[in-house]
Coordinates of C-alpha atoms in Angstrom, one line a residue:
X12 CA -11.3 -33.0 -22.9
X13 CA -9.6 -34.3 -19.6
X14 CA -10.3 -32.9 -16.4
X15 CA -6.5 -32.3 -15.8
X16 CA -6.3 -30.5 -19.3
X17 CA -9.2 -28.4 -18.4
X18 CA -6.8 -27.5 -15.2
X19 CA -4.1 -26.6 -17.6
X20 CA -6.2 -24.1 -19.7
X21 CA -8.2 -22.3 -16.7
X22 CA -5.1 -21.7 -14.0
X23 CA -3.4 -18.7 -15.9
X24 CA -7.1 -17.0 -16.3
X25 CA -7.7 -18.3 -12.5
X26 CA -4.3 -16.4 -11.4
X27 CA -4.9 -13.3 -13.7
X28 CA -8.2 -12.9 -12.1
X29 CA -6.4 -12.9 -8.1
X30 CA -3.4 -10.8 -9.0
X31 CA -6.0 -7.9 -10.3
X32 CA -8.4 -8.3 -7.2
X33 CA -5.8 -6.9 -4.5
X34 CA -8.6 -4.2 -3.6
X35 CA -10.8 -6.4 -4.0
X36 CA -14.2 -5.3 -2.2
X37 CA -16.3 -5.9 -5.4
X38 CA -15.5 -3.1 -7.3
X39 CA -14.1 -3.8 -11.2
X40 CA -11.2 -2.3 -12.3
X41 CA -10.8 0.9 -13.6
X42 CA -8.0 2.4 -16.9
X43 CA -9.3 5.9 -16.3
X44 CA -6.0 7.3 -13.5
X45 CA -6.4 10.3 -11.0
X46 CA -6.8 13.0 -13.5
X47 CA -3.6 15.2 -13.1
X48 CA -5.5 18.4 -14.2
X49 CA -7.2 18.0 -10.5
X50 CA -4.6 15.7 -8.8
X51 CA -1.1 17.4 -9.0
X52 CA 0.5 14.5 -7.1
X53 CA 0.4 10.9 -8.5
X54 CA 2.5 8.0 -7.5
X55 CA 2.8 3.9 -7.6
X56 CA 3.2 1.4 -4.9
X57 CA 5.1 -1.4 -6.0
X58 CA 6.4 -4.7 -4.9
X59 CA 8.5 -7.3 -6.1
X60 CA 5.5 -8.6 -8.5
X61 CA 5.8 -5.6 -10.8
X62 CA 9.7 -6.7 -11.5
X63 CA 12.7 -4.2 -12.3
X64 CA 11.3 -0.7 -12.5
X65 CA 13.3 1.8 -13.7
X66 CA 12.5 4.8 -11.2
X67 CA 14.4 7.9 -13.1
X68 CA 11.6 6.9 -16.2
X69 CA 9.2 6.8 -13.3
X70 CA 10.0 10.2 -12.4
X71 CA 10.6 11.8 -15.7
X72 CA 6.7 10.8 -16.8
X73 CA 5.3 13.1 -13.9
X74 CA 5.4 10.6 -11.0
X75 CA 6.4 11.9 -7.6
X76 CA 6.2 9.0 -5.3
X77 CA 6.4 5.5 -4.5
X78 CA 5.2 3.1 -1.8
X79 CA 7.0 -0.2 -1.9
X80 CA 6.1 -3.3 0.2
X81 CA 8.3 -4.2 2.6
X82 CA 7.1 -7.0 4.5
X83 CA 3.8 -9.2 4.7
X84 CA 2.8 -11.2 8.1
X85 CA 5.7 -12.1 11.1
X86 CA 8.1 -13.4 8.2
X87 CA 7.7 -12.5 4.8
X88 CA 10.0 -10.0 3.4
X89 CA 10.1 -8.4 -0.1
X90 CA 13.2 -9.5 -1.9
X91 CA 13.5 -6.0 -3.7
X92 CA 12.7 -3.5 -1.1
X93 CA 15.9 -3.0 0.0
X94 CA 17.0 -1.7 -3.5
X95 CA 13.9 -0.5 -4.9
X96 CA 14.4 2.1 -2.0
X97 CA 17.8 2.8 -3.3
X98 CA 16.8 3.4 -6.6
X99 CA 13.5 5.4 -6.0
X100 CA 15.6 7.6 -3.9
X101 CA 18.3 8.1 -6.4
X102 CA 16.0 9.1 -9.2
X103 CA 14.2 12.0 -7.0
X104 CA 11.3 10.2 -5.6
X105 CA 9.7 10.7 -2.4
X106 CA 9.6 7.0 -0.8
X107 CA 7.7 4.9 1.4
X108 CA 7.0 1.4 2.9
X109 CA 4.2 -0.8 3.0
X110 CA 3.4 -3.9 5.1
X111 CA 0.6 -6.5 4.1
X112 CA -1.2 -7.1 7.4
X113 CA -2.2 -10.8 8.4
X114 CA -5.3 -11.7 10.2
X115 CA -3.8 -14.6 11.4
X116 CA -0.5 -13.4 12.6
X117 CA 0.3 -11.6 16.1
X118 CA 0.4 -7.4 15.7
X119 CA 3.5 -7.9 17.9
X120 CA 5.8 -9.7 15.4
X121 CA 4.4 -8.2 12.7
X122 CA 5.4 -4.9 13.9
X123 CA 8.8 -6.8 14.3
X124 CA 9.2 -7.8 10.3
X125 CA 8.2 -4.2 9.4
X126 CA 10.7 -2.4 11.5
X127 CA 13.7 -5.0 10.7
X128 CA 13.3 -4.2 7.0
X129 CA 12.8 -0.6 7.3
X130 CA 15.6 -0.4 9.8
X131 CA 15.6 3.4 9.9
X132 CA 15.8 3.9 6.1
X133 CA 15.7 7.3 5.0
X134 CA 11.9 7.2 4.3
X135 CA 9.6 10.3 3.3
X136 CA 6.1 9.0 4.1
X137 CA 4.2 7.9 7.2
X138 CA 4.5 3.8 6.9
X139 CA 1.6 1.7 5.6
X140 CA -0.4 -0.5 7.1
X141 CA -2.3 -2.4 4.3
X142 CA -5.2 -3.9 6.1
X143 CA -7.9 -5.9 3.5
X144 CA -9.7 -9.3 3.2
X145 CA -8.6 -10.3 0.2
X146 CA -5.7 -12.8 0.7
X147 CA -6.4 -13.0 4.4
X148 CA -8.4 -16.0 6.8
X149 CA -12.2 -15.0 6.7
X150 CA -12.3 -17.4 10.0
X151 CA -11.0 -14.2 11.9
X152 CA -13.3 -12.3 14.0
X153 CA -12.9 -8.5 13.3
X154 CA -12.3 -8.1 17.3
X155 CA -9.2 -10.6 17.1
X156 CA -8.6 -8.4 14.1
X157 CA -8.1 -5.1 15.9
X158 CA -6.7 -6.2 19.0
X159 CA -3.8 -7.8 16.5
X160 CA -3.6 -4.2 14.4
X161 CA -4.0 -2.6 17.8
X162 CA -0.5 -4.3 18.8
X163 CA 1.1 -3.4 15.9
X164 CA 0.4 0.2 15.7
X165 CA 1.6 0.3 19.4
X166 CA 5.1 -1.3 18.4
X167 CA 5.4 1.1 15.5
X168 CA 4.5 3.8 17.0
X169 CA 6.2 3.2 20.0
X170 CA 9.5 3.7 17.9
X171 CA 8.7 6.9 16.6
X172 CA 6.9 6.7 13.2
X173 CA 4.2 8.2 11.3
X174 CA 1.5 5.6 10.4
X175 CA -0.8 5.5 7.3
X176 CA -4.0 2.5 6.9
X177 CA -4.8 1.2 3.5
X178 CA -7.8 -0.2 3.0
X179 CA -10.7 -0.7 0.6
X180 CA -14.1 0.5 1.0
X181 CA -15.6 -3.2 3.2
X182 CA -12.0 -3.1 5.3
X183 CA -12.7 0.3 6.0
X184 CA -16.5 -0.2 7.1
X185 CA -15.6 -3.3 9.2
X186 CA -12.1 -2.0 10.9
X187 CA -11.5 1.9 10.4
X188 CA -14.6 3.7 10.4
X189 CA -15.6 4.9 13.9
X190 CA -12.3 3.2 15.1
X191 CA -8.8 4.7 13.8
X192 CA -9.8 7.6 11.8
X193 CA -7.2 9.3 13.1
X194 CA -4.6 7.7 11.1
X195 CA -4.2 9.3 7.2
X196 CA -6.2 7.4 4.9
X197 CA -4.7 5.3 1.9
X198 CA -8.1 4.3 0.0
X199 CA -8.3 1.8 -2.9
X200 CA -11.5 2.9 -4.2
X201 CA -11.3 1.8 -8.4
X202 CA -14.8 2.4 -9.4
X203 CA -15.4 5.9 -8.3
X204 CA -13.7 8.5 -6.3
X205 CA -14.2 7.8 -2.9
X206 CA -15.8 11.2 -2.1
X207 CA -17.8 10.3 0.8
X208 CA -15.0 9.8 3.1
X209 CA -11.8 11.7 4.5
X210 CA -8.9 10.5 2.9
X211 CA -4.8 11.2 1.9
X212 CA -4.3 8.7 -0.5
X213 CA -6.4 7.5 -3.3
X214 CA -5.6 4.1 -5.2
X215 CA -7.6 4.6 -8.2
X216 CA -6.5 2.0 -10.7
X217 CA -4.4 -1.5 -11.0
X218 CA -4.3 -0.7 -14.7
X219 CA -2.1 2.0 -15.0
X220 CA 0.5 2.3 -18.0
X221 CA 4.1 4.0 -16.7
X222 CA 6.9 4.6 -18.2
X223 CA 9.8 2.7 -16.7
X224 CA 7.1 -0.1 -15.4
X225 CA 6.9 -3.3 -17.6
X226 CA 3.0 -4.2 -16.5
X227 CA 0.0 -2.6 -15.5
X228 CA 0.8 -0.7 -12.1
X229 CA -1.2 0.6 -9.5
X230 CA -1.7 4.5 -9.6
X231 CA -2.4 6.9 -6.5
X232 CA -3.2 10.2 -6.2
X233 CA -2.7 12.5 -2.8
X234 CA -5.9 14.8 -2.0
X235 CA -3.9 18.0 -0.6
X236 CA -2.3 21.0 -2.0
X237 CA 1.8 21.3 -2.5
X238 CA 1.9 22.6 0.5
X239 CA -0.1 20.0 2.4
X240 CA 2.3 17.3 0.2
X241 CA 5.4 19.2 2.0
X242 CA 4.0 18.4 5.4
X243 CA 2.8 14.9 4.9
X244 CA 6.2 13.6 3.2
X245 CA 8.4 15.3 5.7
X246 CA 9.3 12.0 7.1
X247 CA 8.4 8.6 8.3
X248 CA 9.4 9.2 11.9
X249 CA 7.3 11.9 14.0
X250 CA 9.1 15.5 13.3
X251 CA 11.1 16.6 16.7
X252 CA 11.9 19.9 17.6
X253 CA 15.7 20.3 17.1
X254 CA 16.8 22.4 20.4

């Protein structure tokens, strides 16, 4: 056998094997979702990779929220943000945005991408700060790390929104713990719940089945009561009080 046929018969297994290890931190996999006997509210986050969704299946199968990316880096945009926002918000769902955060890219103008493509959207959650190793430069030292995270929570939040950090269970040892717990937490934990920490958000699968989604999907699950849900997808920007 050639080496360049060997090539041939290893790169879809290699790619397979990436696009499943988004949370990455070690942990395999899980099929079993957030039970909805104890978690009420489930939802997806999508992005351009999971393809045309139909959102009013989406909805109709129990789902009540969905986190789409936005932007990745100073540049990268998601090509169906823009109407997967549209679509999720015409079929009921309560919406959000996502932005994949780049080591190796100033907080500054990645704060920039973000806000250009959410461009005061009619968003329900706080927006997301996805902040992992996987797909990222391990050459960056963690305090180059947070000063860049630092300047982009300062330009978001400078403009009046809410802000959420995703994370998985090494990004949130090495940059959240002890640092920005004061931010809700989005946690990709797939092995196990992630019990020992505070968190808002649970990503507890990459393997989900969902009506209205083609391939496997990531399901999340929120920890609070309807109530608390009322409260924390009130808005992306910080409530004011109407005088």
């Amino acid at each position: 056998m050639t080496a360049l046929r060997l090539l041939r018969m290893l790169l879809p297994l290699v790619t397979a094997a990436l696009l499943t290890a988004s949370c990455g931190s070690g942990s395999r996999s899980s099929a079993s979702y957030p039970d909805p006997q104890r978690w009420e509210i489930r939802g997806l986050d999508l992005s351009a990779h999971n393809g045309e969704v139909d959102f009013h299946a989406v909805r109709e199968a129990g789902y009540e929220f969905v986190i789409l990316k936005a932007t990745e880096g100073s540049s990268f945009k998601d090509r169906r943000f823009i109407d997967n926002v549209r679509m999720a918000r015409a079929a009921g769902l309560k919406v959000g945005a996502y932005h994949f955060f780049r080591f190796d890219a100033p907080g500054y103008m990645q704060g920039l991408n973000f806000l250009h493509s959410v461009n005061a959207r009619d968003l329900d959650l706080p927006l997301a700060i996805d902040i992992e190793e996987w797909a990222n430069p391990n050459s960056q030292q963690t305090p180059l790390v947070l000063d860049r995270l630092d300047e982009m929570l300062q330009h978001i939040e400078k403009h009046g929104y809410r802000v959420m950090l995703y994370t998985n269970k090494n990004g949130h040892a090495r940059f959240i713990s002890g640092r920005l717990e004061r931010y809700p937490l989005w946690i990709c934990s797939l092995a196990d719940e992630p019990g020992h920490m505070r968190w808002t958000l649970w990503q507890a699968t990459h393997n989900g089945r969902v009506a209205g989604v083609d391939h496997p999907v990531d399901i999340n699950a929120f920890a609070g009561s309807r109530e608390e849900w009322a409260g924390f997808a009130s808005g992306a920007l910080v409530a004011t009080d109407a005088q």
